[in-house]
Structures are given as structure tokens and as C-alpha cells.
mmCIF file of C-alpha atoms in Angstrom:
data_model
loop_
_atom_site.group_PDB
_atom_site.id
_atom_site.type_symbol
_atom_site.label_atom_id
_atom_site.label_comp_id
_atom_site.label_asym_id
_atom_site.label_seq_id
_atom_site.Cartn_x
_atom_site.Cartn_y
_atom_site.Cartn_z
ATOM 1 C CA UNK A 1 53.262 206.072 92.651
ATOM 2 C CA UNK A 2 51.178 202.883 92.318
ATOM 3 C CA UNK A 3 51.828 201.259 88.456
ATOM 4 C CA UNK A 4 48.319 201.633 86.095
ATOM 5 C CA UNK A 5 47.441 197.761 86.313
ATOM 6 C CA UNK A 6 47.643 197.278 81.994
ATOM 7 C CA UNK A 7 50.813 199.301 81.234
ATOM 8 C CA UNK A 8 53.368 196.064 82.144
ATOM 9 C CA UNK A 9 51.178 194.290 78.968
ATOM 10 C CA UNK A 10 50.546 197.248 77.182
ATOM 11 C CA UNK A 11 54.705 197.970 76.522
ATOM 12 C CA UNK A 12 55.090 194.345 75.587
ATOM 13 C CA UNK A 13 52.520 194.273 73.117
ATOM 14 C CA UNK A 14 54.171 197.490 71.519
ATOM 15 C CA UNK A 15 57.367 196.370 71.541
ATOM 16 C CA UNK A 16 56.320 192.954 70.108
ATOM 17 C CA UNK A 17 54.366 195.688 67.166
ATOM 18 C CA UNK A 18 57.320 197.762 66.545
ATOM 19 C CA UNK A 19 59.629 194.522 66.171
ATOM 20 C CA UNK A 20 57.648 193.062 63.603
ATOM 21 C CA UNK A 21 57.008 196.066 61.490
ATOM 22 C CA UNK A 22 60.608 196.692 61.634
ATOM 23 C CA UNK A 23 61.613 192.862 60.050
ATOM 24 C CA UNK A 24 58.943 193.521 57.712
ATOM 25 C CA UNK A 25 60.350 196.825 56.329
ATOM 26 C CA UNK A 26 63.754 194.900 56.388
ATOM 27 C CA UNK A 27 62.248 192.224 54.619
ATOM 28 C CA UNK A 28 61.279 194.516 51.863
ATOM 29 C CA UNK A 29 64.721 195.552 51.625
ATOM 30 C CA UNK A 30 66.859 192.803 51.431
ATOM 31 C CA UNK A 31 66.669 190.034 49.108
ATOM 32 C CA UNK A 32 66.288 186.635 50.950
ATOM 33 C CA UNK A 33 65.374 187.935 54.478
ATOM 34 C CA UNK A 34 62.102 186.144 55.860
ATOM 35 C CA UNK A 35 60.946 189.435 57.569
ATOM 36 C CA UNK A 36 58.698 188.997 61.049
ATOM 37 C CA UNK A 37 57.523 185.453 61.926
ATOM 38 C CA UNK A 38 53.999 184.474 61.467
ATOM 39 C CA UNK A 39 54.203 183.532 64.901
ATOM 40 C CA UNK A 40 54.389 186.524 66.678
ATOM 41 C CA UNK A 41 53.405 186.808 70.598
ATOM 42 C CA UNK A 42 53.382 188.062 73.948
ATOM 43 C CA UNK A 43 53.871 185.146 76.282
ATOM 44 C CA UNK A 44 53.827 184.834 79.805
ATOM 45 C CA UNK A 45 57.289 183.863 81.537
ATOM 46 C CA UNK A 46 60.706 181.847 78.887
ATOM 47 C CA UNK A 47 59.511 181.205 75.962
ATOM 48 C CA UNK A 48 59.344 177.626 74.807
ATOM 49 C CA UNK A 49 61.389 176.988 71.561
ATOM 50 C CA UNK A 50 58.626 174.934 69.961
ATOM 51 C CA UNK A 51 57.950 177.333 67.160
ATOM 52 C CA UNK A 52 61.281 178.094 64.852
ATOM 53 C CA UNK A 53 60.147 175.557 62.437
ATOM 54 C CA UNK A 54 56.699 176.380 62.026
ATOM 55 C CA UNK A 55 55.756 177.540 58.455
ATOM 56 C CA UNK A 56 52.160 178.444 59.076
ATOM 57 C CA UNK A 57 50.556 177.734 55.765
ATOM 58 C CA UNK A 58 53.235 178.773 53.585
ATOM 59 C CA UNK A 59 53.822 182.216 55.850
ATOM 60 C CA UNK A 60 56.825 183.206 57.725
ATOM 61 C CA UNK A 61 58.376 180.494 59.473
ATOM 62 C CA UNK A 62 59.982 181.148 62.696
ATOM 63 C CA UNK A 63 58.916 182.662 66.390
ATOM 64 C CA UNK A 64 59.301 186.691 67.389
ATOM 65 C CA UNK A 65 58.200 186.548 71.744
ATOM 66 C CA UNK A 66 58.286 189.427 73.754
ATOM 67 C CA UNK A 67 58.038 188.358 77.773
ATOM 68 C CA UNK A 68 57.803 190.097 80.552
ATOM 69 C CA UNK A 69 61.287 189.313 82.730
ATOM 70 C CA UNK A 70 60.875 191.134 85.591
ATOM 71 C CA UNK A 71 59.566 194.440 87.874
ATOM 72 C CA UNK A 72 61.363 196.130 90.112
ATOM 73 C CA UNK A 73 60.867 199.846 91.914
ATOM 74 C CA UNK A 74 63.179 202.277 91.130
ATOM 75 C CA UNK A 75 64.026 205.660 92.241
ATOM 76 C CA UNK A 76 66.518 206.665 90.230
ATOM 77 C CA UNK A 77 66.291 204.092 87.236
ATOM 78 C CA UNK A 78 67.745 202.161 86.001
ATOM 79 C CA UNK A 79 68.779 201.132 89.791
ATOM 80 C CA UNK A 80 66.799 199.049 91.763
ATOM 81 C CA UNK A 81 65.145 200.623 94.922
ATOM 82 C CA UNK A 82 66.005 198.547 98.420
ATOM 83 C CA UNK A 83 63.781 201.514 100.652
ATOM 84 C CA UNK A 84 61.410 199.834 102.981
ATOM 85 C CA UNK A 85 57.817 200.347 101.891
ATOM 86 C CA UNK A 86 55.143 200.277 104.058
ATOM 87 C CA UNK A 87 56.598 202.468 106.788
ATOM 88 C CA UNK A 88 54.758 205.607 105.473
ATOM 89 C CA UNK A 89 51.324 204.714 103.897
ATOM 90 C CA UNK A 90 51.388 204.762 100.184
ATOM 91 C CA UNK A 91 54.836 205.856 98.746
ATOM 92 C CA UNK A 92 55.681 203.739 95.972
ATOM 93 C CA UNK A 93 58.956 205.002 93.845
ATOM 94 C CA UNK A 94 57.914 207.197 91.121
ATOM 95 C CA UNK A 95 58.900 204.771 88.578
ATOM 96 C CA UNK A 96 58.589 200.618 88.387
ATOM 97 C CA UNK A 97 61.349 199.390 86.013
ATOM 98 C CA UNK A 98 60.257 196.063 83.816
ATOM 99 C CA UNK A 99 63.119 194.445 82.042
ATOM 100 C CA UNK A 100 61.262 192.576 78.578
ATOM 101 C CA UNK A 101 63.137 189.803 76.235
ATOM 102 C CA UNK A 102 62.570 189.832 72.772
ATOM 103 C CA UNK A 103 63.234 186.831 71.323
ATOM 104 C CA UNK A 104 63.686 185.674 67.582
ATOM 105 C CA UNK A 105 64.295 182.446 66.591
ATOM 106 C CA UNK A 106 64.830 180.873 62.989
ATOM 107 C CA UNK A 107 65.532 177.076 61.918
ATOM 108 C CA UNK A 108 68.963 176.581 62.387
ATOM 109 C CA UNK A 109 70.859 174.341 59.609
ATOM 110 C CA UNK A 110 70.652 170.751 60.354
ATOM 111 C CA UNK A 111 72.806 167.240 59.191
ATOM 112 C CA UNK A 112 71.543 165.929 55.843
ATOM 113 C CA UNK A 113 69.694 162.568 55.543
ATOM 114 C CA UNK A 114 73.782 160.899 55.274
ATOM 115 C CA UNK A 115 74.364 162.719 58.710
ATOM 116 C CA UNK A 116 76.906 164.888 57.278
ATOM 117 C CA UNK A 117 76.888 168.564 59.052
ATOM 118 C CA UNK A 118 75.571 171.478 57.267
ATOM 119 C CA UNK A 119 77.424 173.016 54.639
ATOM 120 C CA UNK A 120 79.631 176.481 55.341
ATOM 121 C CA UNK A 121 77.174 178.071 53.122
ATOM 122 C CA UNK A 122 73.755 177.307 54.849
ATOM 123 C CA UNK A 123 75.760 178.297 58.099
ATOM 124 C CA UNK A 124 77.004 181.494 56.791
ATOM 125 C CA UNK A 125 73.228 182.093 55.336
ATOM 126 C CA UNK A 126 71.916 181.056 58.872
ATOM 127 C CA UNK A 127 74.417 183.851 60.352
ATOM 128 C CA UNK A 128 73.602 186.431 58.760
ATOM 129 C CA UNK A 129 69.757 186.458 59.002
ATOM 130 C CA UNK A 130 70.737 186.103 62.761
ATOM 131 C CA UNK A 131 73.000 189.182 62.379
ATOM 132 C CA UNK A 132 70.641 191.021 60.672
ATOM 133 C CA UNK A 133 67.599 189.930 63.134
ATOM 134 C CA UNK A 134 69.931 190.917 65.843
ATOM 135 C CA UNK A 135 70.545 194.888 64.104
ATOM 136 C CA UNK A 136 66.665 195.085 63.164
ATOM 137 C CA UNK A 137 65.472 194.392 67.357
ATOM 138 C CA UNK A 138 68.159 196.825 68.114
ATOM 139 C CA UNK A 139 67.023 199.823 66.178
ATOM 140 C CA UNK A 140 63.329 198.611 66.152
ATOM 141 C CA UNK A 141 63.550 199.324 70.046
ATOM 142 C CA UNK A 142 65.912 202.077 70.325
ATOM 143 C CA UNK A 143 63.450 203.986 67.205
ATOM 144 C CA UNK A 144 60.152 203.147 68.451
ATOM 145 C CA UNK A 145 60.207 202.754 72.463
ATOM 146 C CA UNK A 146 61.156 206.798 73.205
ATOM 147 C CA UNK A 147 57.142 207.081 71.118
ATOM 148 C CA UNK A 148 55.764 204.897 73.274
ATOM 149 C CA UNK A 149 54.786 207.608 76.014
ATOM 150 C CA UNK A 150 52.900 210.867 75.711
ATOM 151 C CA UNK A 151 55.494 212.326 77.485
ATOM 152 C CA UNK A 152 57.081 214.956 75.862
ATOM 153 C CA UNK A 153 60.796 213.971 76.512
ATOM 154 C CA UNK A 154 59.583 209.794 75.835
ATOM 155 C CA UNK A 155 59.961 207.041 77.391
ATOM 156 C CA UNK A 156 63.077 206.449 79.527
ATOM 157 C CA UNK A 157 65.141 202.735 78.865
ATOM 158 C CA UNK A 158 67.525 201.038 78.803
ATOM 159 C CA UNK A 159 68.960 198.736 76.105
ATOM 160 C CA UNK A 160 70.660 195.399 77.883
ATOM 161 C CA UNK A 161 73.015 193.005 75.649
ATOM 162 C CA UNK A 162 71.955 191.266 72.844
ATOM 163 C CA UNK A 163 72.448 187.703 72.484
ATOM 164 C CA UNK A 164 73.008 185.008 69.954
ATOM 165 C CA UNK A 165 70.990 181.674 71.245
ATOM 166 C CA UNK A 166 71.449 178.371 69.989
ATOM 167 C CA UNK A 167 72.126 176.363 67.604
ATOM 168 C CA UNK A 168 69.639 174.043 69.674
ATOM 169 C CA UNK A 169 66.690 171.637 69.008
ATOM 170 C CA UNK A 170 66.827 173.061 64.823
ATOM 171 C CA UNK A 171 66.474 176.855 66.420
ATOM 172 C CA UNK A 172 68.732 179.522 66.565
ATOM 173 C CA UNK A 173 67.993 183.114 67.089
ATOM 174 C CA UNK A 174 68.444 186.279 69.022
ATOM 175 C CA UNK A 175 67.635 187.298 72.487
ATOM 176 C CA UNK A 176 67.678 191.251 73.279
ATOM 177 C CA UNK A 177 66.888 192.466 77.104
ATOM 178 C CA UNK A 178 65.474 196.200 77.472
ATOM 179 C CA UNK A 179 64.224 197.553 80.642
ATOM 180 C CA UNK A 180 61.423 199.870 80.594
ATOM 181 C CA UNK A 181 60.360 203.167 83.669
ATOM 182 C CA UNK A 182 57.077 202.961 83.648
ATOM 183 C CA UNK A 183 55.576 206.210 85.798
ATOM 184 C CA UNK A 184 53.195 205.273 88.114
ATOM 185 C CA UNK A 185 50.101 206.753 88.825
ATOM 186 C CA UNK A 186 48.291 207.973 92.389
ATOM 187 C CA UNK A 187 47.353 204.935 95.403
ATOM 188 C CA UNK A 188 44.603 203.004 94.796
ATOM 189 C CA UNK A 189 42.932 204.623 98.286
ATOM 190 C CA UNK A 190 43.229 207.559 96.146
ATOM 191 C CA UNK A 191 41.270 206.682 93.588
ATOM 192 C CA UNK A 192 42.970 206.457 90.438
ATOM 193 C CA UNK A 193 44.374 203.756 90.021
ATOM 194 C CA UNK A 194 43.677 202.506 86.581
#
């Protein structure tokens, strides 16, 4: 089955909802924990580090992307289909598999205006907003992807590794894969595609 031609865009910009929501609600938990970025996107291919630092106007500092990694057809996901297409018409897989990467980044502690390196206590502050960015994407997407589909049994995934990034250029953050089965839909010579 052929993919619907908005649902690639339309997961990202639900995970990138459900993320955000969820560091808010954290943020309204625990004392001292900035909560979702006020830069807060969908971007197209890596995302550049050019935003951890960025207080907005006095708003969240900080940068939450969600980017597309990669499709790939699968018939029996999470695997990766190697069938040759083309031999029968149009018989796409029944399901194209789209691996996302959230992303979170935060300003990382820096040397002082002497040059001397961050004190233990800014680092241990700048670890555990990591840690608990890291916790938040992880139950953020395991609670709100399986809603993400009428289907009655939700949406099929599958959570990758999470990943501490950085420190690097002031920024260091989080980096969590998930990969997505997106059904398909009929050929486009039949008609429906969307």
C-alpha cells in the first residue's frame, strides 16, 4: 500500500506536540526544570545546534527538533523489506517504517570570564535536567504515540536508544530515535491516494 503523502509530517508534528506538553507538565512539577523550549520545531534533515542558547524574550531557552531520519518499506516491521518492487504493478509493503529524532538541547556550563571550568555544581545541575529531559522524551513517546492512530490496537513503534549529546559549542542535550509503521493506503492508479 502506497503511504498517504502528509502522514511522514503529520507524526512528526505530533510527536514534536506530545514532547513539549510532556516537559511542560514536568516543568510544573519540579522545581528548577525549564520545561519545553520556546523553540520548538519540525525541521527538515540534522538539526543545526544554533538554538540552545536562545532565550526568546525572557521564554524558555533551549531547542526541542523532531526530524524526519529516514523511510523504509517494511513487511514485517520493524525489518526492512529488500523484495523487488515493480515486478507486479502496484504492491507496496503494507507498512513504510520512518525512524524520527527528537532532539533537546540546553546550554551546557561554560569556563568563567578567568577561564576556570565550570563548577561540579553547575555540571551536576546541567546533568540532571539532561537526565530528566532524557526520562520525559521517553515516556512522552512511549504514552502518546500508541494515540496517534485511529486504530483500535494504536500505532505500532519502536523506541531506539537514547542518547546524551554534547557538551559542544555551549549545548548539550538529548537525542532519542523512534521508528514509526505507518499503513499505507490504496495505488495512486487507484484513486485514493491522499
Amino acid at each position: 500500500m502506497a503511504l498517504p503523502t502528509l502522514a511522514v509530517h503529520e507524526i512528526a508534528d505530533a510527536i514534536l506536540g506530545c514532547v513539549c506538553s510532556a516537559l511542560d507538565e514536568t516543568a510544573a512539577q519540579i522545581d528548577d526544570y525549564p520545561g519545553c523550549p520556546c523553540r520548538a520545531c519540525v525541521v527538515p534533515g540534522t538539526p543545526a545546534w544554533d538554538g540552545c542558547a536562545d532565550p526568546c524574550t525572557g521564554d524558555v531557552g533551549g531547542q526541542l527538533t523532531v526530524s524526519t531520519v529516514r523511510l523504509y518499506p517494511s513487511r514485517n516491521f520493524p525489518e526492512q523489506d529488500t523484495n523487488i518492487q515493480g515486478v507486479r504493478g502496484c504492491t507496496p509493503p503494507p507498512v513504510t517504517a520512518v525512524e524520527y529524532l527528537v532532539t533537546l538541547l540546553r546550554c551546557a556550563p561554560l569556563p568563567n570570564a578567568n577561564g576556570c571550568p565550570p563548577t561540579c555544581d553547575e555540571q551536576a545541575e546541567a546533568a540532571r535536567i539532561v537526565h530528566i529531559d532524557s526520562t520525559v522524551i521517553m515516556n512522552a513517546l512511549l504514552c502518546c504515540l500508541p494515540g496517534t492512530s485511529s486504530s483500535r490496537r494504536g500505532r505500532k513503534f519502536v523506541l531506539g536508544p537514547s542518547r546524551i549529546v554534547g557538551p559542544e559549542g555551549g549545548c548539550v542535550g538529548v537525542e532519542q530515535r523512534v521508528t514509526v509503521a505507518l499503513p499505507g493506503c490504496g495505488c495512486p492508479s487507484e484513486g485514493v491516494m491522499l
